[in-house]
Tab-separated table of C-alpha atoms in Angstrom:
chain	number	residue	atom	x	y	z
W	1	MET	CA	-135.999	80.815	172.810
W	2	THR	CA	-137.861	77.252	172.719
W	3	GLN	CA	-136.814	74.527	169.963
W	4	VAL	CA	-140.234	75.596	168.467
W	5	GLU	CA	-140.204	79.087	168.146
W	6	PHE	CA	-136.187	78.782	166.985
W	7	TRP	CA	-137.304	76.189	164.050
W	8	THR	CA	-140.492	78.035	163.160
W	9	GLY	CA	-138.427	81.152	162.726
W	10	ILE	CA	-136.981	79.345	159.748
W	11	GLY	CA	-140.297	77.420	158.585
W	12	VAL	CA	-139.011	74.100	160.030
W	13	THR	CA	-141.461	72.163	162.264
W	14	GLN	CA	-139.605	71.272	165.648
W	15	SER	CA	-139.679	67.451	165.087
W	16	SER	CA	-137.351	68.190	161.643
W	17	GLY	CA	-135.265	70.547	163.504
W	18	SER	CA	-134.775	67.880	166.379
W	19	ARG	CA	-133.754	65.523	163.838
W	20	TYR	CA	-131.111	68.133	162.158
W	21	GLU	CA	-129.778	69.001	165.906
W	22	SER	CA	-128.779	64.879	166.357
W	23	GLY	CA	-127.018	64.429	163.297
W	24	TYR	CA	-129.527	64.487	160.025
W	25	VAL	CA	-128.412	65.940	157.003
W	26	MET	CA	-129.897	69.503	156.957
W	27	PRO	CA	-131.196	70.309	153.351
W	28	ARG	CA	-128.896	73.385	151.943
W	29	PRO	CA	-131.797	75.788	151.358
W	30	THR	CA	-132.779	75.283	155.256
W	31	GLY	CA	-129.071	75.890	156.247
W	32	GLU	CA	-129.112	79.019	154.270
W	33	LEU	CA	-132.282	80.269	155.847
W	34	LEU	CA	-130.712	79.493	159.177
W	35	ARG	CA	-127.577	81.597	158.386
W	36	LEU	CA	-129.795	84.418	156.854
W	37	VAL	CA	-132.070	84.594	159.850
W	38	TYR	CA	-129.801	83.532	163.077
W	39	ILE	CA	-126.494	84.569	162.013
W	40	GLU	CA	-126.844	87.514	159.406
W	41	GLY	CA	-129.947	88.887	161.399
W	42	ILE	CA	-132.176	89.315	158.142
W	43	ASP	CA	-135.720	89.305	158.872
W	44	VAL	CA	-136.896	87.043	155.601
W	45	SER	CA	-140.554	87.556	156.060
W	46	GLN	CA	-140.021	91.408	155.148
W	47	LEU	CA	-137.996	90.535	151.896
W	48	THR	CA	-139.433	90.446	148.613
W	49	ARG	CA	-138.316	89.070	145.020
W	50	MET	CA	-138.043	92.748	143.949
W	51	ASP	CA	-135.817	93.298	146.878
W	52	PHE	CA	-133.225	91.204	145.547
W	53	GLU	CA	-133.720	91.989	141.899
W	54	ILE	CA	-133.079	95.595	142.795
W	55	ALA	CA	-129.592	94.557	144.851
W	56	GLN	CA	-128.756	92.289	141.546
W	57	PHE	CA	-129.318	95.342	139.340
W	58	ILE	CA	-127.072	98.005	141.152
W	59	LYS	CA	-124.433	95.210	142.058
W	60	GLN	CA	-124.178	94.275	138.404
W	61	ASP	CA	-124.895	97.574	136.571
W	62	HIS	CA	-123.814	100.095	138.840
W	63	PRO	CA	-120.952	98.717	140.819
W	64	ASP	CA	-119.657	101.888	141.889
W	65	LEU	CA	-122.987	102.634	143.605
W	66	TYR	CA	-123.019	99.369	144.973
W	67	HIS	CA	-119.425	99.860	146.548
W	68	THR	CA	-120.324	103.216	147.774
W	69	LEU	CA	-123.383	101.713	149.472
W	70	GLN	CA	-121.349	99.150	151.038
W	71	SER	CA	-118.745	101.360	152.207
W	72	GLU	CA	-121.409	103.553	153.849
W	73	LEU	CA	-123.372	101.000	155.474
W	74	ARG	CA	-120.061	99.230	156.853
W	75	SER	CA	-119.278	102.968	158.546
W	76	LYS	CA	-122.595	103.130	159.919
W	77	SER	CA	-122.643	99.745	161.474
W	78	ALA	CA	-119.125	100.294	163.168
W	79	THR	CA	-120.410	103.355	164.488
W	80	THR	CA	-123.817	102.105	165.900
W	81	PRO	CA	-123.658	100.483	169.342
């Protein structure tokens, strides 16, 4: 993967990315996108506001369901190579 491909994956130009790599302070939203895309492996281009609202609703209003789903996904991830 080139620098251009890496940085455009989170909507940052190669020149800005190069500045961050050399010590320029990265804005918090950029760092969070970097974490979501490259550490968590989330394809943010597929997410919508509704996805977040649904997750928040389930987490706040149906915590038992949220924890059940969380456990199911963890179990599934543990058995998937």
